[in-house]
mmCIF file of C-alpha atoms and ligand atoms in Angstrom:
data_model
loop_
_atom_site.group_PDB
_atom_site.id
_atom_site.type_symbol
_atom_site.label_atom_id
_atom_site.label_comp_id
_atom_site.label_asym_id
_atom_site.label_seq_id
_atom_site.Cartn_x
_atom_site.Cartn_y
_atom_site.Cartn_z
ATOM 1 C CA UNK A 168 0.000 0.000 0.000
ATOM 2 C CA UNK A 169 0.855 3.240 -1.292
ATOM 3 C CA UNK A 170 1.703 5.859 2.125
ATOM 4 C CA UNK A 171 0.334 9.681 1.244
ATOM 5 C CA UNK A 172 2.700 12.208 3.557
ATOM 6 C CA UNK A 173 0.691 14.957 2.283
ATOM 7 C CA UNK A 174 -3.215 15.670 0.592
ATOM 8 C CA UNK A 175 -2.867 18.823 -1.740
ATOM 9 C CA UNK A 176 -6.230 20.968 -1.864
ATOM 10 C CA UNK A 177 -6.196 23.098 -4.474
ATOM 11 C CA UNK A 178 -8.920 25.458 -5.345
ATOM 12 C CA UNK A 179 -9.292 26.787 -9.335
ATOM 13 C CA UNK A 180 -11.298 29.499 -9.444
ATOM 14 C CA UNK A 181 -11.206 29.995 -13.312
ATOM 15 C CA UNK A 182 -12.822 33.188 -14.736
ATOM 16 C CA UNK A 183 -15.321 33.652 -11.198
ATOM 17 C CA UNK A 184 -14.909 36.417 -8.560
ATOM 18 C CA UNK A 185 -14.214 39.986 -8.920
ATOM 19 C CA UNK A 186 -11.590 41.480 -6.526
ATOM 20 C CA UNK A 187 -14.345 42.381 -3.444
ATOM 21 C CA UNK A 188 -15.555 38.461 -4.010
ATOM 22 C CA UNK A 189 -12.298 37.320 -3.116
ATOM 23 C CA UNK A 190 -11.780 40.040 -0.634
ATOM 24 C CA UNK A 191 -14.990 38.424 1.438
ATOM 25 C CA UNK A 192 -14.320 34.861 0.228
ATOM 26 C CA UNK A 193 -10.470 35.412 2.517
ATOM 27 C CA UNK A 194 -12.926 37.189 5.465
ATOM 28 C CA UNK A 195 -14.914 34.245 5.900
ATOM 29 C CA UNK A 196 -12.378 31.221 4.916
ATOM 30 C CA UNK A 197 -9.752 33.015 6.894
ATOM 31 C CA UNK A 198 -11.855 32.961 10.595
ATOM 32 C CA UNK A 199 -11.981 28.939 10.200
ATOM 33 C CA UNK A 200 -9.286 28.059 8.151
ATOM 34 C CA UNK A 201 -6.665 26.023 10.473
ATOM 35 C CA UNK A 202 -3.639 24.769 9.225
ATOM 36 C CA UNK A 203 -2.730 21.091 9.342
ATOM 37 C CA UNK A 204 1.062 19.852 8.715
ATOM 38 C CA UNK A 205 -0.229 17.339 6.488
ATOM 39 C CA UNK A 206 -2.264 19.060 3.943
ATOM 40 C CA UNK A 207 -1.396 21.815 1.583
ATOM 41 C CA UNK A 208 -4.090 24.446 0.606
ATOM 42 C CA UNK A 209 -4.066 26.445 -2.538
ATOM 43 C CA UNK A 210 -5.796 28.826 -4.263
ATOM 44 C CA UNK A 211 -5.823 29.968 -7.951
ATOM 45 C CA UNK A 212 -7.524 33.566 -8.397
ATOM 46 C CA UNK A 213 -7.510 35.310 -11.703
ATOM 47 C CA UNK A 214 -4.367 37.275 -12.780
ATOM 48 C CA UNK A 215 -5.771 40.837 -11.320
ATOM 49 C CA UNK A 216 -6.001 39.366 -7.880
ATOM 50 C CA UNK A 217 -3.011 37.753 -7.476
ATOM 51 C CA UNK A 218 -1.070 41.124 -5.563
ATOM 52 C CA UNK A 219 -3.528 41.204 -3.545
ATOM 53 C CA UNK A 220 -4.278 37.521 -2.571
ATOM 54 C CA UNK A 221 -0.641 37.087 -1.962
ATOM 55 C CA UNK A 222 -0.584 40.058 0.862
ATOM 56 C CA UNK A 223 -3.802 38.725 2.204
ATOM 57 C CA UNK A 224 -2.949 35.240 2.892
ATOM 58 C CA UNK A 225 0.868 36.216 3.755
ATOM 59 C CA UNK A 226 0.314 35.040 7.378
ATOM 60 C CA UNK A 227 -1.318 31.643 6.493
ATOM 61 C CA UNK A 228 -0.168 28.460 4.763
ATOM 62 C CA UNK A 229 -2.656 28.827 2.074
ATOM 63 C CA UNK A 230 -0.315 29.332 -1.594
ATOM 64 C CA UNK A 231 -1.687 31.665 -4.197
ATOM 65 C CA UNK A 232 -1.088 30.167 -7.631
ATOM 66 C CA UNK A 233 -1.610 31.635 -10.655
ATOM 67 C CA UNK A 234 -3.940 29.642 -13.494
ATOM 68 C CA UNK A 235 -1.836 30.121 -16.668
ATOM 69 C CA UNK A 236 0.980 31.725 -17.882
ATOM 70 C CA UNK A 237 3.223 32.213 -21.082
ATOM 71 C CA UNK A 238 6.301 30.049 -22.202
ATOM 72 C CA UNK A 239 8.616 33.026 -23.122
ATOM 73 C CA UNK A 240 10.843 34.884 -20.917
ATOM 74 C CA UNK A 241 9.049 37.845 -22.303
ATOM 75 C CA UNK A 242 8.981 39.977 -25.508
ATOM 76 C CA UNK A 243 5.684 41.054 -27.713
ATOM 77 C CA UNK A 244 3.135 39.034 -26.412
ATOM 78 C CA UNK A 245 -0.091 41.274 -25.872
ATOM 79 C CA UNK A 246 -2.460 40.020 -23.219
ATOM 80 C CA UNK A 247 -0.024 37.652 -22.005
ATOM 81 C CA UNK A 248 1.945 36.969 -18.242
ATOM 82 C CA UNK A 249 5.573 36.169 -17.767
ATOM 83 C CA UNK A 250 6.668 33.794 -14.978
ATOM 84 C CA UNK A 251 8.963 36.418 -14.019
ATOM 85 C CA UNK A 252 5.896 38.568 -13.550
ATOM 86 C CA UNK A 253 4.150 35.897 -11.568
ATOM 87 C CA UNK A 254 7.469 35.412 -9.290
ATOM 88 C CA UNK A 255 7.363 39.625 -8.846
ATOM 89 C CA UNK A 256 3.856 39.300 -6.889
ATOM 90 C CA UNK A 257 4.901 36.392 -5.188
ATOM 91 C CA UNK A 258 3.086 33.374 -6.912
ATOM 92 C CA UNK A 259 5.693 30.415 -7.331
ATOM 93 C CA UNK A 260 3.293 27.558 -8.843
ATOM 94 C CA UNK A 261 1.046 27.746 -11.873
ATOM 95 C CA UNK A 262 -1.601 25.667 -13.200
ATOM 96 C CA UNK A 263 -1.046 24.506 -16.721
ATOM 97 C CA UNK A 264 -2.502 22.318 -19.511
ATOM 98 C CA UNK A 265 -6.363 22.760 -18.001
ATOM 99 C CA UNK A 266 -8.529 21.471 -20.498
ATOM 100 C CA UNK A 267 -10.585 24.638 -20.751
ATOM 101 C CA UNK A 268 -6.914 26.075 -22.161
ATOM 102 C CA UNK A 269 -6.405 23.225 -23.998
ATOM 103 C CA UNK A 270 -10.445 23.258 -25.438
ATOM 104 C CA UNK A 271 -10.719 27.246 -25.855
ATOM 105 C CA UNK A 272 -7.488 28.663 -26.075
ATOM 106 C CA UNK A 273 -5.820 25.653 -28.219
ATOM 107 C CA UNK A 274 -3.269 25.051 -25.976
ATOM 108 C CA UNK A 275 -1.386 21.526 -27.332
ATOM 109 C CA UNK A 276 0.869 19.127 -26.157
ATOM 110 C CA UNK A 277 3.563 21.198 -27.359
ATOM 111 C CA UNK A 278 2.987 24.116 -26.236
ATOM 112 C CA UNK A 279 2.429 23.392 -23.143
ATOM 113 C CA UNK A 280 6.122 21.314 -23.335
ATOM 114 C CA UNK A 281 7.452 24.802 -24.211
ATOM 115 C CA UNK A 282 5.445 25.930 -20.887
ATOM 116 C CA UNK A 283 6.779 23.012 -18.389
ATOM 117 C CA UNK A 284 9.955 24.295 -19.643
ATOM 118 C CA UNK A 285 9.403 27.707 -18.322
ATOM 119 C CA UNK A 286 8.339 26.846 -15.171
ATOM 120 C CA UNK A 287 11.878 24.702 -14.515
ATOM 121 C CA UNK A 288 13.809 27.359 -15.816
ATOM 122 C CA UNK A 289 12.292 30.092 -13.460
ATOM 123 C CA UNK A 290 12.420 27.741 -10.885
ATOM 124 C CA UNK A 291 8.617 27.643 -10.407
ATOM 125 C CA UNK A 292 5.965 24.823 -9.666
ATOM 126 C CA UNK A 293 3.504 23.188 -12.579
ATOM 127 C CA UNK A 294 0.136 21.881 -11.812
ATOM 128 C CA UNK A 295 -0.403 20.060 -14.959
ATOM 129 C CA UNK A 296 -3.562 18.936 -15.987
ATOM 130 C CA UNK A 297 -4.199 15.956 -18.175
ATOM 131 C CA UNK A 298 -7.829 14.294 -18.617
ATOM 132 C CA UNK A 299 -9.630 12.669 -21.376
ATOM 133 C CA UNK A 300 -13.217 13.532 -22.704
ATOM 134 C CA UNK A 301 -16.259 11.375 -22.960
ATOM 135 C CA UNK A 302 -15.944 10.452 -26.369
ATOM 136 C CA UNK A 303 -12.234 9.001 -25.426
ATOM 137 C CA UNK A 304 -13.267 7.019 -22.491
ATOM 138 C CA UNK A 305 -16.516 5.786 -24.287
ATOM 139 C CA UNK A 306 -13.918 4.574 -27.207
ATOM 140 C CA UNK A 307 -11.761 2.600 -25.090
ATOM 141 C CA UNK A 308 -8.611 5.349 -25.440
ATOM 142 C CA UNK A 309 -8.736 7.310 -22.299
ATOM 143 C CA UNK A 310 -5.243 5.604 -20.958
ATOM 144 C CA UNK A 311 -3.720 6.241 -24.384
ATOM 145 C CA UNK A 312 -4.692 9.875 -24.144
ATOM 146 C CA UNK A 313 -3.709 10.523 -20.760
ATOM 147 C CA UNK A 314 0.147 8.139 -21.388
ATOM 148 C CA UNK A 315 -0.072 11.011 -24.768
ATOM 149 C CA UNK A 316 -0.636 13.738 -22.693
ATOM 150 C CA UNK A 317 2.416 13.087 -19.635
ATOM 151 C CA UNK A 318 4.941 11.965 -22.351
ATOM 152 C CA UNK A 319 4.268 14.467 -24.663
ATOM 153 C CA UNK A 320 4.770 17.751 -21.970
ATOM 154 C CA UNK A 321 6.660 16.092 -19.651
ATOM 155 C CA UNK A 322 9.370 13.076 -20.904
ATOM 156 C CA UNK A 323 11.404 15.918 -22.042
ATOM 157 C CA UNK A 324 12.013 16.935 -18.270
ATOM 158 C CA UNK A 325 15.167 15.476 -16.199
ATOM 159 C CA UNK A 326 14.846 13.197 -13.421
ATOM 160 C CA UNK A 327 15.518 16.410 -10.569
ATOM 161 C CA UNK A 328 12.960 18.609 -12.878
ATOM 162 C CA UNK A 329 10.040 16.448 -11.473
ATOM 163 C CA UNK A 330 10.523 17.276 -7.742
ATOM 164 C CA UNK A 331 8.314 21.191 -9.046
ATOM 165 C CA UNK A 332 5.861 18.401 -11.118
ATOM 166 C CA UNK A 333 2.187 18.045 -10.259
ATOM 167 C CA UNK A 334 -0.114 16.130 -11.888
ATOM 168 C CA UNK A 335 -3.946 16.934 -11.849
ATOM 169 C CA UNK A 336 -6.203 13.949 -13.614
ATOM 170 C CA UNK A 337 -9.195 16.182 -14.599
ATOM 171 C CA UNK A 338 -11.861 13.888 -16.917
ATOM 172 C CA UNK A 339 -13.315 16.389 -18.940
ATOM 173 C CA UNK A 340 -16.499 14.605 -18.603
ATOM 174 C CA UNK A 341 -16.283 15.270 -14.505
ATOM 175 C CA UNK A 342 -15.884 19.119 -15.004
ATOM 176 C CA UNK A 343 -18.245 21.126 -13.925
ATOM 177 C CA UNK A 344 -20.822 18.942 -14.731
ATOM 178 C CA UNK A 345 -21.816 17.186 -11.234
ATOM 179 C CA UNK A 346 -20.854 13.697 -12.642
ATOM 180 C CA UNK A 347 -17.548 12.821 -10.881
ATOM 181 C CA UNK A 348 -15.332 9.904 -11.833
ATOM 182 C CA UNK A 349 -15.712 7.238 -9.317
ATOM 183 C CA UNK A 350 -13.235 6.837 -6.440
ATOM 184 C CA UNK A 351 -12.240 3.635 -8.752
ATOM 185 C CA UNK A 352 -11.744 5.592 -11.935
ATOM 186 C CA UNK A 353 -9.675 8.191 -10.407
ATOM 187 C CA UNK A 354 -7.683 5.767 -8.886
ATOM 188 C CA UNK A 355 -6.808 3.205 -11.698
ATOM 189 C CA UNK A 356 -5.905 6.548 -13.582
ATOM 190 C CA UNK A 357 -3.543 7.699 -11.030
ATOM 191 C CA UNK A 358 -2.036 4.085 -11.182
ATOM 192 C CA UNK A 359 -2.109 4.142 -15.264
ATOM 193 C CA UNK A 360 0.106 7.859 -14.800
ATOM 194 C CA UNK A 361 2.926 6.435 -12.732
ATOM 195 C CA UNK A 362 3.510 3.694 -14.445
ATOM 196 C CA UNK A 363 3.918 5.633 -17.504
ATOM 197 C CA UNK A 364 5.879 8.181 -15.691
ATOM 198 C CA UNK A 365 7.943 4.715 -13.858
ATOM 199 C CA UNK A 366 8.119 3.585 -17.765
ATOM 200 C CA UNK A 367 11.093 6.204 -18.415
ATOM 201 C CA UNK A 368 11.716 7.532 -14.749
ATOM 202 C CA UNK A 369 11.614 4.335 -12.759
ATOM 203 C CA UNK A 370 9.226 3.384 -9.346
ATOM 204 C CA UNK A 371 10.600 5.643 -7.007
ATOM 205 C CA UNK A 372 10.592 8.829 -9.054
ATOM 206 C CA UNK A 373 7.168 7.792 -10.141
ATOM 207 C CA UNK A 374 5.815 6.606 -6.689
ATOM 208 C CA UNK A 375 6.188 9.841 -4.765
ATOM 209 C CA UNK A 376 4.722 12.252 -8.092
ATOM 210 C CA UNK A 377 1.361 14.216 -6.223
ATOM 211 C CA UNK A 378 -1.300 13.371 -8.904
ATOM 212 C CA UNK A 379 -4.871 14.837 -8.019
ATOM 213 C CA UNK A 380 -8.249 14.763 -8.939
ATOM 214 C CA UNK A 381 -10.194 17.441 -10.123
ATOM 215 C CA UNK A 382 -13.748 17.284 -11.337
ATOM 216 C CA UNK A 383 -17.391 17.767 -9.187
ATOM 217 C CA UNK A 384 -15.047 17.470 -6.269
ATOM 218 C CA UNK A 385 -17.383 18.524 -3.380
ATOM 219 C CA UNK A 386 -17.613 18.035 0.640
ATOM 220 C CA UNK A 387 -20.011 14.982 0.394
ATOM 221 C CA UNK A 388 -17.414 12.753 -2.393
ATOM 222 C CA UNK A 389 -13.617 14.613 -0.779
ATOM 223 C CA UNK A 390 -13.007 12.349 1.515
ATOM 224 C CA UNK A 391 -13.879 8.763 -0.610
ATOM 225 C CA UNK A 392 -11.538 10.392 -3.025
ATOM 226 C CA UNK A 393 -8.920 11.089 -0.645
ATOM 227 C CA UNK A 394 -8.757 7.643 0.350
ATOM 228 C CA UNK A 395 -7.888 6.077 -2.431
ATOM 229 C CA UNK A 396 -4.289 4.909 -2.396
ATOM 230 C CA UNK A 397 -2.794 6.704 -5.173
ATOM 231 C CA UNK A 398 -5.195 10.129 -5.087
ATOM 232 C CA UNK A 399 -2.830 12.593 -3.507
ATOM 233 C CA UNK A 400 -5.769 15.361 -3.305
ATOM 234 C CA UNK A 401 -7.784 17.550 -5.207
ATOM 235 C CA UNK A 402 -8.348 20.064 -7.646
ATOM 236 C CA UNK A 403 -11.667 21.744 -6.666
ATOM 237 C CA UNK A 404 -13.561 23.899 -9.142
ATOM 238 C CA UNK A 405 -16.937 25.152 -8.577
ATOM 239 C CA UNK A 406 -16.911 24.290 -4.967
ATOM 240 C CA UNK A 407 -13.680 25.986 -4.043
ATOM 241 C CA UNK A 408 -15.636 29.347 -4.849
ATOM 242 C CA UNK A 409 -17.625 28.680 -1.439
ATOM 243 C CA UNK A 410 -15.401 29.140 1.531
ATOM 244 C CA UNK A 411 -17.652 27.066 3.530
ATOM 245 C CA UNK A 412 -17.576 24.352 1.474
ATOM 246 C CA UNK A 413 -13.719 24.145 0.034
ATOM 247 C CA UNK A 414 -13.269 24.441 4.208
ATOM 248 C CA UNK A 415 -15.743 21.286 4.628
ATOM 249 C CA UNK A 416 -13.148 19.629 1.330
ATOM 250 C CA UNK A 417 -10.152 20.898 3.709
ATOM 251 C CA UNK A 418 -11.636 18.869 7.070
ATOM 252 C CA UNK A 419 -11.919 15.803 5.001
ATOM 253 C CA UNK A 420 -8.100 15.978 4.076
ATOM 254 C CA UNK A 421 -7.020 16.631 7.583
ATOM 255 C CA UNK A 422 -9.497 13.415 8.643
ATOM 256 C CA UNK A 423 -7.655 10.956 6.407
ATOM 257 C CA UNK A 424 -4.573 11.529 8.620
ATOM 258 C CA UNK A 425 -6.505 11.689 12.269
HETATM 259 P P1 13P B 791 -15.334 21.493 -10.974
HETATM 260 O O1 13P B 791 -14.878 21.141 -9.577
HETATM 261 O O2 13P B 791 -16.210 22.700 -11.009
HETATM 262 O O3 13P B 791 -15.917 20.300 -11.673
HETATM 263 O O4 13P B 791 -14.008 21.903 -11.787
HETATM 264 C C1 13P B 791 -12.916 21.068 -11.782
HETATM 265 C C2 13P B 791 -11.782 21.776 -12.413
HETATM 266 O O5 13P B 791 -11.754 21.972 -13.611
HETATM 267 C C3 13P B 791 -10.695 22.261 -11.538
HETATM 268 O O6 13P B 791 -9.605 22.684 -12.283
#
């Protein structure tokens, strides 16, 4: 059996909350929130908040990450955000590779390669996001996609590189949609992602990788997810947007070690 040391809960808050939304969302998640040495807590606000989110939650645990960012050091790239700019506010991990990016913005396997790159480079933390849709699982090929998916962005990386490597399983099917994978299906898709990770890295390397879940994670499913021996934590959506209820998803990780 597989030992966790730590559950990650990670909140994405995707295009949702202006700056006085998050301002109350800290009021209220900041009288309860209590820090446990086992679980890590973070939160990904939209680019204008980040300043600010990183001064408010200076005195906790909680990490501010940002959801996106560019793959070049910087240059003529209107609209876009350096990692250097996300380091000057004080964010040090970035989500990349969410399927909305990779849906909407037509983010592909190679450029988010060039991305991963960026990240080791500045010395900064990935939370990379692979997931198959319906149509791929219904077809038989949602391992194939998912092996695609790690090799493609991340076999280029050295063995050391992976120690800033997260891995978020998000099904597209399970986004925002209510239907979660099953504990089950998260699981044997956590298993499925290191061994293709052991495949060129070896066990070790591939055994001690975070991978989370993300999709319709919610209070009354966290903590059947969090059990499962090689679910690591979560990436929360929707319900991360309600400090009472990604608090009720941050109980259930501290349970699963009391
Ligand atoms: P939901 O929790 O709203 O399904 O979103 C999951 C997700 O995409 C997190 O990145």
């Amino acid at each position: 059996m597989r030992k966790k040391k730590k559950i990650y809960v990670a909140g994405n808050w995707k295009m949702n909350l202006d700056l006085k939304e998050a301002e109350q969302f800290y009021a209220v998640f900041n009288r309860h929130y209590r820090s446990h040495p086992h679980v890590k807590v973070m939160i990904a606000p939209a680019f204008t908040h980040l300043y600010r989110m990183v001064y408010l939650y200076e005195d906790t645990d909680v990490e501010i990450m940002a959801q996106n960012m560019h793959w070049a050091a910087k240059g003529a790239y209107t609209g876009e955000v350096s990692a250097a700019m996300l380091k000057s506010v004080g964010v040090e991990t970035v989500i990349l590779g969410h399927s909305e990016r990779r849906q909407y913005f037509c983010e592909t396997d190679e450029i988010l390669q060039k991305k991963v790159q960026r990240v080791i480079e500045e010395n900064m933390t990935a939370v990379f996001c692979v997931g198959e849709k319906w149509e791929e699982r219904e077809a038989g090929r949602h391992f194939q996609t998912v092996a695609d998916q790690v090799k493609k962005a991340l076999f280029s990386l050295h063995p050391e590189d992976w120690e800033e490597i997260v891995i978020a399983y998000e099904p597209v099917w399970a986004i925002g949609t209510g239907q979660t994978a099953t504990p089950q299906q998260a699981d044997e898709m956590h298993r499925h992602i290191r061994e293709v990770i052991a495949s060129k890295y070896g066990n070790q390397l591939a055994g001690r990788i975070p991978v989370l879940y993300g999709g319709s994670v919610k209070p009354e499913n966290a903590a059947e997810i969090f059990a499962m021996e090689n679910v690591d934590g979560a990436l929360v959506g929707g319900a991360s947007l309600i400090p009472e209820k990604f608090l009720d998803i941050i109980e259930a990780a501290k349970q699963y070690f009391d």
